[in-house]
Coordinates of N, CA and C in Angstrom, one line a residue:
X1 N -75.4 -53.4 13.3 CA -75.6 -52.4 12.3 C -75.8 -53.2 11.0
X2 N -75.5 -54.1 10.9 CA -75.2 -54.9 9.7 C -76.4 -55.6 9.0
X3 N -77.6 -55.2 9.7 CA -78.9 -55.9 9.2 C -79.7 -55.1 9.3
X4 N -80.0 -53.8 8.8 CA -81.0 -53.0 9.4 C -82.3 -52.7 8.4
X5 N -82.2 -53.3 7.2 CA -83.2 -53.5 6.2 C -83.8 -54.7 6.7
X6 N -85.3 -54.6 7.1 CA -86.2 -55.5 7.2 C -86.9 -55.9 6.0
X7 N -87.5 -57.3 6.2 CA -88.5 -58.0 5.2 C -88.9 -57.2 4.1
X8 N -89.9 -55.9 5.1 CA -90.7 -55.2 4.1 C -89.7 -54.2 3.0
X9 N -88.6 -53.9 3.3 CA -88.0 -53.1 2.4 C -87.5 -53.7 1.1
X10 N -87.2 -55.1 1.2 CA -86.5 -56.1 0.7 C -88.1 -56.7 -0.1
X11 N -88.7 -56.9 0.6 CA -89.9 -57.8 -0.6 C -91.1 -57.0 -0.9
X12 N -91.2 -55.6 -0.5 CA -92.1 -54.8 -1.1 C -92.2 -54.1 -2.2
X13 N -90.7 -54.2 -3.1 CA -90.4 -53.4 -4.4 C -91.4 -54.2 -5.4
X14 N -92.8 -53.8 -5.6 CA -93.8 -54.7 -5.9 C -94.2 -53.6 -7.4
X15 N -94.6 -54.2 -8.2 CA -95.4 -53.2 -9.2 C -96.8 -54.2 -9.1
X16 N -97.9 -52.5 -8.9 CA -99.2 -52.9 -8.8 C -99.7 -52.6 -10.1
X17 N -99.3 -51.9 -11.0 CA -99.4 -51.9 -12.6 C -101.0 -51.8 -12.8
X18 N -101.4 -50.2 -13.3 CA -102.4 -49.9 -13.9 C -103.4 -50.0 -12.7
X19 N -103.4 -49.4 -11.5 CA -104.0 -49.4 -10.5 C -104.6 -50.8 -9.8
X20 N -104.2 -52.0 -10.2 CA -104.5 -53.4 -9.6 C -103.2 -54.0 -9.0
X21 N -103.2 -55.0 -8.9 CA -102.6 -55.7 -7.9 C -101.7 -57.0 -8.4
X22 N -100.4 -56.6 -8.2 CA -99.6 -57.8 -8.6 C -100.1 -59.6 -8.6
X23 N -100.0 -60.4 -9.6 CA -100.3 -62.0 -9.2 C -99.0 -62.7 -8.8
X24 N -97.8 -62.1 -8.9 CA -96.5 -62.7 -8.8 C -95.5 -61.9 -8.3
X25 N -94.5 -62.2 -7.7 CA -93.4 -61.1 -7.2 C -92.0 -61.1 -8.2
X26 N -92.3 -59.8 -8.7 CA -91.2 -59.7 -9.6 C -89.8 -59.4 -9.4
X27 N -88.7 -59.6 -10.0 CA -87.4 -59.3 -9.8 C -86.9 -58.0 -10.5
X28 N -85.9 -57.5 -9.9 CA -85.2 -56.1 -10.4 C -84.0 -55.7 -9.2
X29 N -83.9 -54.6 -9.3 CA -82.5 -53.9 -8.6 C -82.8 -52.5 -8.7
X30 N -82.7 -52.0 -7.4 CA -83.2 -50.6 -6.9 C -82.3 -50.3 -6.1
X31 N -82.0 -48.5 -6.2 CA -80.5 -47.9 -5.7 C -81.3 -47.0 -4.7
X32 N -80.6 -46.7 -3.6 CA -81.5 -45.8 -2.7 C -80.3 -44.9 -1.7
X33 N -80.6 -43.6 -2.1 CA -80.0 -43.1 -0.9 C -80.4 -43.2 0.5
X34 N -79.2 -43.1 1.6 CA -79.4 -43.8 2.8 C -79.2 -42.3 3.6
X35 N -80.2 -42.3 4.4 CA -80.2 -41.0 5.6 C -80.0 -41.5 7.0
X36 N -79.0 -41.1 7.6 CA -79.4 -41.2 9.1 C -79.7 -40.3 10.2
X37 N -80.4 -40.1 10.7 CA -81.2 -38.9 11.6 C -81.1 -37.8 10.8
X38 N -81.6 -37.8 9.4 CA -81.5 -36.5 8.6 C -80.8 -36.1 7.7
X39 N -79.2 -37.0 7.9 CA -78.3 -36.6 7.3 C -77.9 -37.6 6.2
X40 N -77.3 -37.7 5.2 CA -76.8 -38.4 4.3 C -75.7 -39.0 4.9
X41 N -76.1 -40.7 5.0 CA -75.0 -41.5 5.5 C -74.5 -42.7 4.8
X42 N -75.0 -42.8 3.7 CA -74.7 -43.5 2.6 C -75.6 -43.9 1.4
X43 N -75.4 -45.1 1.1 CA -76.3 -45.7 0.0 C -76.7 -47.4 0.3
X44 N -77.6 -47.8 -0.3 CA -78.2 -48.9 -0.4 C -78.8 -49.5 -1.8
X45 N -78.4 -50.6 -1.9 CA -78.7 -51.6 -3.2 C -79.7 -52.5 -3.0
X46 N -81.1 -52.9 -3.5 CA -81.7 -53.7 -3.3 C -82.0 -54.5 -4.4
X47 N -81.9 -56.2 -4.2 CA -82.1 -56.8 -5.6 C -82.8 -57.9 -5.2
X48 N -83.8 -58.2 -6.2 CA -84.6 -59.7 -5.8 C -84.5 -60.6 -7.3
X49 N -84.0 -61.9 -7.2 CA -84.1 -62.7 -8.4 C -84.5 -63.8 -8.2
X50 N -85.3 -64.5 -9.4 CA -85.5 -65.8 -9.4 C -84.7 -66.8 -10.0
X51 N -84.2 -67.9 -9.8 CA -83.0 -68.6 -10.3 C -83.9 -70.0 -10.1
X52 N -84.5 -70.7 -11.0 CA -84.9 -71.8 -10.8 C -86.3 -71.8 -10.2
X53 N -86.0 -72.6 -8.9 CA -87.1 -72.9 -8.0 C -86.6 -71.9 -6.4
X54 N -85.9 -71.1 -6.8 CA -85.2 -70.4 -5.4 C -85.4 -69.1 -6.0
X55 N -85.4 -67.9 -5.1 CA -85.3 -66.8 -5.2 C -84.2 -66.3 -4.3
X56 N -83.3 -65.3 -4.8 CA -82.2 -65.0 -4.2 C -82.2 -63.4 -3.8
X57 N -82.6 -62.8 -2.6 CA -82.8 -61.7 -2.0 C -81.7 -60.9 -1.6
X58 N -80.7 -59.8 -2.1 CA -79.5 -59.0 -1.9 C -79.9 -57.9 -1.4
X59 N -79.3 -57.5 -0.2 CA -79.4 -55.9 0.2 C -77.8 -55.7 0.7
X60 N -77.6 -54.3 0.2 CA -76.1 -54.1 0.3 C -76.3 -52.7 0.6
X61 N -75.3 -52.4 1.9 CA -75.5 -50.9 2.6 C -73.9 -50.2 2.8
X62 N -73.7 -49.2 2.5 CA -72.6 -48.6 2.7 C -73.3 -47.4 3.6
X63 N -72.3 -47.5 4.8 CA -72.6 -46.2 5.9 C -71.5 -46.0 6.6
X64 N -71.5 -44.4 6.8 CA -70.7 -43.7 7.7 C -71.4 -43.2 8.8
X65 N -70.9 -43.6 10.2 CA -71.8 -43.0 11.2 C -70.7 -42.5 12.1
X66 N -70.7 -41.0 12.3 CA -69.8 -40.5 13.1 C -68.3 -41.1 12.7
X67 N -67.8 -41.2 11.6 CA -66.7 -41.4 11.1 C -66.6 -42.7 10.9
X68 N -67.3 -43.5 11.3 CA -66.8 -45.0 11.3 C -67.8 -45.5 9.7
X69 N -66.6 -46.1 9.0 CA -67.4 -46.8 8.1 C -68.1 -48.0 8.3
X70 N -68.9 -48.3 7.6 CA -69.5 -49.6 7.5 C -70.0 -50.4 6.4
X71 N -69.9 -51.2 5.7 CA -70.0 -52.1 4.4 C -70.8 -53.2 4.6
X72 N -72.0 -53.5 4.6 CA -72.7 -54.8 4.5 C -73.4 -55.5 3.8
X73 N -73.2 -56.8 3.5 CA -74.0 -57.3 2.5 C -74.7 -58.9 3.2
X74 N -75.9 -58.6 2.3 CA -76.8 -59.6 3.1 C -77.4 -60.4 1.6
X75 N -77.4 -62.2 1.8 CA -78.0 -62.6 0.6 C -78.6 -63.7 1.3
X76 N -80.0 -63.5 1.0 CA -81.1 -64.5 1.4 C -81.5 -65.4 0.5
X77 N -81.5 -66.8 0.7 CA -82.0 -67.8 -0.7 C -83.3 -68.9 0.3
X78 N -84.1 -68.7 -0.6 CA -85.5 -69.1 -0.1 C -85.9 -69.8 -1.5
X79 N -86.9 -71.2 -1.0 CA -87.7 -71.4 -2.2 C -88.7 -70.6 -2.9
X80 N -88.9 -71.1 -3.9 CA -90.4 -70.0 -4.2 C -91.6 -70.3 -3.4
X81 N -91.5 -71.4 -2.6 CA -92.5 -71.8 -1.4 C -92.2 -71.2 -0.3
X82 N -91.3 -70.5 0.0 CA -90.6 -69.6 1.0 C -89.8 -70.5 2.1
X83 N -89.5 -71.6 1.7 CA -88.9 -72.3 2.6 C -87.5 -72.0 2.5
X84 N -86.9 -71.9 3.7 CA -85.4 -71.3 4.3 C -84.4 -72.2 3.5
X85 N -83.6 -71.4 2.7 CA -82.3 -72.0 2.3 C -81.0 -71.7 2.8
X86 N -80.6 -70.7 2.8 CA -79.3 -70.0 3.3 C -79.3 -69.0 3.5
X87 N -78.8 -68.2 4.5 CA -78.5 -66.8 5.0 C -77.0 -66.5 4.7
X88 N -76.7 -65.7 4.1 CA -75.2 -65.2 3.8 C -74.7 -63.6 4.3
X89 N -74.1 -63.1 5.3 CA -73.6 -62.0 5.7 C -72.4 -61.6 5.7
X90 N -72.2 -60.2 5.1 CA -70.7 -60.0 5.5 C -70.8 -58.5 5.7
X91 N -69.7 -58.2 6.8 CA -69.7 -57.2 7.4 C -68.2 -56.5 7.4
X92 N -68.3 -55.4 7.1 CA -66.8 -54.5 6.9 C -66.9 -53.2 7.8
X93 N -65.9 -53.2 8.7 CA -66.2 -52.0 9.6 C -64.7 -51.6 9.5
X94 N -64.5 -50.4 9.3 CA -63.2 -49.6 9.6 C -63.0 -49.0 10.7
X95 N -62.0 -49.3 11.5 CA -61.1 -49.0 12.4 C -60.0 -48.1 12.3
X96 N -59.5 -47.1 13.4 CA -58.4 -46.7 13.0 C -57.2 -47.7 13.0
X97 N -57.2 -48.8 13.1 CA -56.0 -49.4 12.9 C -56.3 -50.5 11.5
X98 N -57.4 -50.2 11.0 CA -57.8 -51.0 9.7 C -59.1 -51.7 9.7
X99 N -59.6 -52.3 8.3 CA -60.7 -52.9 8.4 C -61.1 -54.4 9.2
X100 N -62.1 -54.8 9.5 CA -62.2 -55.9 10.4 C -63.4 -56.5 9.6
X101 N -63.3 -57.9 9.0 CA -64.3 -58.5 8.5 C -65.1 -59.7 9.2
X102 N -66.6 -59.6 9.2 CA -67.3 -60.5 9.8 C -68.2 -61.3 8.9
X103 N -67.7 -62.6 8.7 CA -68.7 -63.5 7.6 C -69.6 -64.5 8.5
X104 N -70.6 -64.4 8.3 CA -71.4 -65.5 8.7 C -72.4 -66.3 7.9
X105 N -72.8 -67.3 7.6 CA -73.4 -68.2 6.9 C -74.4 -69.4 7.8
X106 N -76.0 -69.2 7.5 CA -76.4 -70.1 7.9 C -77.1 -70.8 7.0
X107 N -77.1 -72.2 7.1 CA -77.9 -73.2 6.4 C -79.0 -73.8 7.0
X108 N -80.1 -74.4 6.3 CA -81.4 -74.5 7.0 C -81.3 -76.3 6.4
X109 N -81.9 -77.0 7.1 CA -82.0 -78.3 7.2 C -83.5 -78.9 8.0
X110 N -84.5 -78.2 7.4 CA -85.8 -77.8 8.1 C -85.8 -76.9 9.2
X111 N -85.8 -77.8 10.6 CA -85.6 -76.9 11.6 C -84.6 -76.8 12.2
X112 N -83.4 -77.4 11.5 CA -82.2 -77.4 12.0 C -81.1 -76.5 11.1
X113 N -80.6 -75.5 12.0 CA -79.7 -74.6 11.3 C -78.4 -74.7 11.6
X114 N -77.2 -74.7 10.6 CA -75.9 -74.7 10.9 C -75.3 -73.5 10.7
X115 N -74.5 -72.8 11.8 CA -74.1 -71.4 11.5 C -72.6 -71.6 11.1
X116 N -72.0 -71.1 10.6 CA -70.6 -70.7 10.1 C -70.3 -69.3 10.1
X117 N -69.1 -69.2 11.2 CA -68.7 -67.9 11.3 C -67.4 -68.1 12.2
X118 N -66.6 -67.4 11.5 CA -64.9 -67.4 12.3 C -64.2 -68.7 12.3
X119 N -64.7 -69.6 11.4 CA -64.1 -71.1 11.5 C -64.8 -71.7 12.1
X120 N -66.0 -71.7 13.0 CA -66.5 -72.2 13.8 C -67.9 -72.5 13.4
X121 N -68.5 -73.8 13.4 CA -69.6 -74.2 13.2 C -70.4 -74.7 14.4
X122 N -71.5 -74.1 14.5 CA -72.6 -74.3 15.5 C -74.0 -74.6 14.8
X123 N -74.6 -75.8 15.5 CA -75.9 -76.0 15.0 C -76.9 -75.9 16.2
X124 N -78.4 -75.1 15.7 CA -79.3 -75.1 16.6 C -80.6 -75.5 16.0
X125 N -81.6 -76.0 17.1 CA -82.7 -76.5 16.3 C -84.0 -75.4 16.8
X126 N -84.7 -74.7 16.2 CA -85.7 -73.7 16.2 C -87.0 -74.8 16.7
X127 N -87.7 -73.9 17.6 CA -89.2 -74.3 17.8 C -89.9 -73.2 17.0
X128 N -91.0 -74.4 16.0 CA -92.1 -73.2 15.8 C -91.8 -73.2 13.9
X129 N -93.0 -72.7 13.4 CA -92.8 -72.6 12.0 C -92.0 -71.2 11.7
X130 N -91.4 -71.1 10.7 CA -90.7 -69.6 10.6 C -90.0 -69.6 8.7
X131 N -90.0 -68.3 8.7 CA -89.1 -68.0 7.4 C -88.6 -67.1 7.1
X132 N -87.7 -66.9 6.2 CA -86.6 -66.0 6.2 C -87.2 -64.7 6.1
X133 N -86.1 -63.5 5.8 CA -86.3 -62.1 5.9 C -86.3 -61.7 4.2
X134 N -87.3 -62.6 3.6 CA -87.4 -62.4 2.2 C -88.8 -62.2 1.6
X135 N -89.3 -63.1 0.9 CA -90.6 -62.6 -0.3 C -91.9 -62.6 0.7
X136 N -91.9 -63.7 1.7 CA -93.2 -64.0 2.4 C -94.1 -63.3 2.4
X137 N -93.9 -62.1 3.4 CA -94.8 -61.2 3.7 C -95.2 -60.6 2.5
X138 N -94.3 -60.3 1.0 CA -94.6 -59.5 0.3 C -95.9 -60.5 -0.6
X139 N -95.8 -61.7 -0.8 CA -96.5 -62.5 -1.4 C -98.0 -62.6 -0.6
X140 N -98.1 -62.6 0.8 CA -99.1 -62.6 1.6 C -100.1 -61.5 1.2
X141 N -99.2 -60.2 1.3 CA -100.0 -59.1 0.9 C -100.7 -59.0 -0.7
X142 N -99.9 -59.7 -1.4 CA -100.2 -59.7 -2.6 C -101.8 -60.6 -2.8
X143 N -101.3 -61.6 -2.0 CA -102.6 -62.8 -1.6 C -104.0 -61.9 -1.1
X144 N -103.6 -61.0 -0.2 CA -104.8 -60.1 0.2 C -105.1 -58.7 -0.5
X145 N -104.6 -58.8 -2.0 CA -104.8 -57.6 -2.6 C -104.4 -56.3 -1.9
X146 N -103.4 -56.4 -1.2 CA -103.4 -54.8 -0.4 C -104.7 -54.0 0.4
X147 N -105.3 -55.0 0.9 CA -106.2 -54.1 1.6 C -106.2 -53.4 2.7
X148 N -106.6 -52.7 2.8 CA -106.4 -51.5 4.1 C -107.1 -52.2 5.1
X149 N -106.1 -52.1 6.1 CA -106.0 -52.7 7.4 C -105.6 -54.3 7.9
X150 N -105.3 -54.6 6.2 CA -104.6 -55.9 6.3 C -103.6 -56.5 6.9
X151 N -103.4 -57.3 8.0 CA -102.4 -57.7 8.6 C -101.8 -59.2 8.5
X152 N -100.6 -59.2 8.6 CA -100.0 -60.5 8.2 C -98.9 -60.6 9.7
X153 N -98.9 -61.7 10.0 CA -98.3 -62.0 11.1 C -97.4 -63.4 10.8
X154 N -96.2 -63.2 11.4 CA -95.4 -64.7 11.3 C -94.3 -64.4 12.4
X155 N -93.1 -65.3 11.8 CA -91.7 -65.4 12.4 C -90.8 -65.4 11.5
X156 N -89.8 -64.9 12.0 CA -88.7 -65.1 10.9 C -87.3 -65.6 11.7
X157 N -86.5 -66.3 11.1 CA -85.1 -66.3 11.8 C -83.8 -65.4 11.0
X158 N -83.3 -65.1 12.2 CA -82.4 -64.2 11.4 C -80.9 -64.2 12.8
X159 N -80.0 -64.7 12.2 CA -78.7 -64.9 13.4 C -78.3 -63.8 14.0
X160 N -78.5 -62.5 12.9 CA -77.7 -61.5 13.3 C -78.7 -60.8 14.8
X161 N -79.9 -61.1 14.8 CA -80.9 -60.9 15.8 C -80.9 -61.8 16.9
X162 N -81.0 -63.2 16.6 CA -81.3 -64.1 18.1 C -80.5 -65.2 17.1
X163 N -79.8 -66.0 17.7 CA -79.0 -67.0 17.1 C -79.9 -68.2 17.1
X164 N -80.6 -68.7 18.2 CA -81.2 -69.4 18.6 C -82.9 -69.2 18.9
X165 N -83.2 -68.3 18.4 CA -84.7 -68.0 18.6 C -85.5 -67.4 17.5
X166 N -86.6 -67.7 17.4 CA -87.5 -66.9 16.0 C -87.9 -65.6 16.4
X167 N -87.9 -64.6 15.6 CA -88.3 -63.4 16.1 C -89.8 -62.9 15.3
X168 N -90.7 -62.4 15.9 CA -92.2 -62.4 15.6 C -92.2 -61.1 15.0
X169 N -92.7 -60.9 13.4 CA -92.9 -60.2 12.9 C -94.4 -59.9 12.2
X170 N -94.9 -58.5 12.4 CA -96.0 -58.2 11.9 C -95.9 -57.1 10.8
X171 N -97.1 -57.4 9.7 CA -96.7 -56.2 8.8 C -98.3 -55.9 8.5
X172 N -98.5 -54.5 8.2 CA -99.6 -54.0 8.0 C -100.1 -53.2 7.2
X173 N -101.0 -53.1 6.2 CA -101.3 -52.3 4.9 C -102.0 -51.1 6.0
X174 N -101.5 -49.8 5.9 CA -102.1 -48.5 6.4 C -103.0 -48.0 5.7
X175 N -102.8 -47.8 4.3 CA -103.5 -46.9 3.4 C -102.9 -45.8 2.7
X176 N -103.9 -45.1 1.9 CA -102.7 -44.2 0.9 C -102.8 -42.9 2.0
X177 N -101.4 -42.1 1.6 CA -101.3 -41.2 2.5 C -100.4 -40.0 1.5
X178 N -100.9 -39.0 2.0 CA -99.8 -37.7 1.4 C -98.4 -37.9 2.1
X179 N -97.6 -38.0 1.3 CA -96.1 -38.2 2.1 C -95.3 -36.8 1.6
X180 N -94.3 -36.6 2.3 CA -93.4 -35.6 1.6 C -92.2 -36.6 1.5
X181 N -91.7 -36.6 0.4 CA -90.6 -37.2 -0.7 C -89.8 -36.3 -0.9
X182 N -88.4 -35.9 -0.4 CA -87.5 -35.0 -1.0 C -88.1 -33.6 -1.2
X183 N -88.9 -33.0 -0.3 CA -89.7 -31.7 -0.5 C -90.7 -31.7 -1.4
X184 N -91.5 -32.9 -1.8 CA -92.4 -33.1 -3.0 C -93.5 -34.0 -2.2
X185 N -94.8 -33.2 -2.2 CA -95.8 -34.2 -1.5 C -96.3 -35.2 -2.6
X186 N -96.5 -36.1 -2.3 CA -96.8 -37.5 -3.4 C -97.9 -38.4 -2.6
X187 N -98.7 -38.9 -3.4 CA -100.0 -39.5 -2.5 C -99.2 -41.4 -2.8
X188 N -99.0 -41.6 -1.8 CA -98.6 -43.1 -1.7 C -99.2 -44.0 -0.6
X189 N -98.8 -45.3 -1.1 CA -99.6 -46.5 0.0 C -98.6 -46.7 0.8
X190 N -99.0 -46.6 2.0 CA -98.2 -46.9 3.2 C -98.4 -48.2 4.2
X191 N -97.4 -48.9 4.1 CA -97.3 -50.3 4.4 C -96.4 -50.5 5.7
X192 N -96.6 -50.6 7.3 CA -96.0 -50.7 8.2 C -95.6 -52.0 8.5
X193 N -94.4 -52.1 9.4 CA -93.7 -53.6 9.9 C -92.9 -53.1 11.1
X194 N -93.3 -54.3 12.0 CA -92.7 -53.9 13.4 C -92.0 -55.6 13.5
X195 N -90.8 -55.6 13.7 CA -89.7 -56.7 14.0 C -89.6 -56.8 15.5
X196 N -90.6 -57.8 16.0 CA -90.2 -57.9 17.9 C -90.3 -56.3 18.3
X197 N -89.3 -56.0 19.4 CA -89.5 -54.9 20.0 C -88.2 -53.9 19.6
X198 N -87.2 -54.6 18.3 CA -86.2 -54.3 17.6 C -86.0 -53.3 17.0
X199 N -87.0 -53.2 16.2 CA -87.1 -52.1 15.1 C -88.2 -52.1 14.3
X200 N -89.1 -50.7 13.9 CA -90.3 -50.8 13.0 C -89.7 -50.1 11.9
X201 N -90.7 -50.2 10.9 CA -90.2 -49.9 9.2 C -91.6 -49.3 8.9
X202 N -91.5 -48.2 8.2 CA -92.8 -47.6 7.3 C -92.2 -47.3 5.9
X203 N -92.6 -48.1 5.2 CA -92.7 -47.8 3.7 C -93.7 -47.3 3.2
X204 N -93.4 -46.2 1.8 CA -94.4 -45.8 1.2 C -94.0 -46.0 -0.5
X205 N -95.2 -46.7 -1.0 CA -95.3 -47.3 -2.3 C -95.9 -46.3 -3.3
X206 N -95.6 -46.0 -4.2 CA -96.1 -45.2 -5.5 C -97.2 -46.1 -6.2
X207 N -97.9 -45.4 -7.4 CA -98.9 -46.1 -7.8 C -98.5 -47.4 -8.5
X208 N -97.0 -47.6 -8.7 CA -96.6 -49.1 -9.1 C -96.6 -50.0 -8.6
X209 N -96.3 -49.7 -7.1 CA -96.0 -50.1 -5.9 C -94.5 -50.1 -5.7
X210 N -93.7 -49.4 -6.5 CA -92.4 -49.2 -6.3 C -92.2 -48.3 -4.6
X211 N -90.7 -49.0 -3.6 CA -91.2 -48.3 -2.7 C -90.2 -46.7 -2.7
X212 N -90.8 -45.8 -2.7 CA -90.0 -44.5 -2.9 C -89.5 -44.2 -1.7
X213 N -89.9 -44.0 -0.3 CA -89.4 -43.6 0.6 C -89.6 -44.8 2.1
X214 N -88.9 -45.2 2.8 CA -88.8 -45.7 3.8 C -88.3 -45.0 4.9
X215 N -89.2 -45.5 6.4 CA -88.6 -44.8 7.5 C -88.3 -45.9 8.5
X216 N -87.2 -46.1 9.1 CA -87.0 -47.5 9.9 C -86.3 -47.0 11.4
X217 N -87.1 -47.0 12.4 CA -86.7 -46.7 13.7 C -86.1 -47.8 14.3
X218 N -84.7 -47.7 14.9 CA -84.1 -48.6 15.6 C -82.9 -48.3 16.5
X219 N -83.0 -48.6 17.8 CA -82.6 -47.7 19.0 C -82.7 -46.4 19.1
X220 N -81.6 -45.7 18.9 CA -81.4 -44.1 18.6 C -81.4 -43.5 17.3
X221 N -81.8 -44.5 16.5 CA -81.5 -44.0 15.2 C -82.7 -44.0 14.3
X222 N -83.0 -43.2 13.6 CA -83.9 -43.0 12.0 C -83.1 -43.2 10.8
X223 N -83.4 -44.5 10.3 CA -82.8 -44.2 8.9 C -83.7 -44.4 8.0
X224 N -83.8 -43.7 7.0 CA -84.2 -43.4 5.7 C -83.5 -43.7 4.3
X225 N -84.8 -44.4 3.6 CA -84.2 -44.8 2.5 C -85.1 -43.9 1.3
X226 N -84.4 -43.4 0.3 CA -85.1 -42.7 -0.5 C -84.6 -43.1 -2.2
X227 N -85.5 -43.6 -2.8 CA -85.4 -44.3 -4.0 C -84.7 -43.1 -4.9
X228 N -83.6 -43.5 -5.6 CA -82.5 -42.6 -6.5 C -83.1 -43.1 -8.0

């Protein structure tokens, strides 16, 4: 549960501007209400900023599921060419006996990844080309001008999903749809994404490209994000 926001939800907070499409990846910070199986279960904050020749994408979630509190944060650092640099995750879970903290850092040197967690270091070598859960897919959609039916495929590395293997990701532009958002019908741009067989996400963007609503299916959970 420490990483339910896929690349789509972090990277597609994009301004389409005046009915056109962007020519660069914007930066900013967005706040969302988080619903779990239809009930308010917390909140999420997503930010994307550029520092020199790197992008830093941060997602922060606060959840309460069946009385169990979970506070998680992930920071993805990549170059402006989408070369992996670092993934930092922290996860706090509240048990009856108190809080448990789990922190993991993955450092990239080409296909070699050094993973630090719980005072231990592990090095894995990945096979094949990959990116992180960052801005790559958004950049490809910009390049393709969000053409209906446009499909982008790739592989990401995320140690919270697979420690020593890549995970296939497919992102697709579905098109414009009339969508219910908190009881109001809005015509929004629908983009879908699947991450292997682990989870799928449907994001709905307004005329400026801002993600107004997202629906994530994962195991027996339906997680929704609503822009506040």
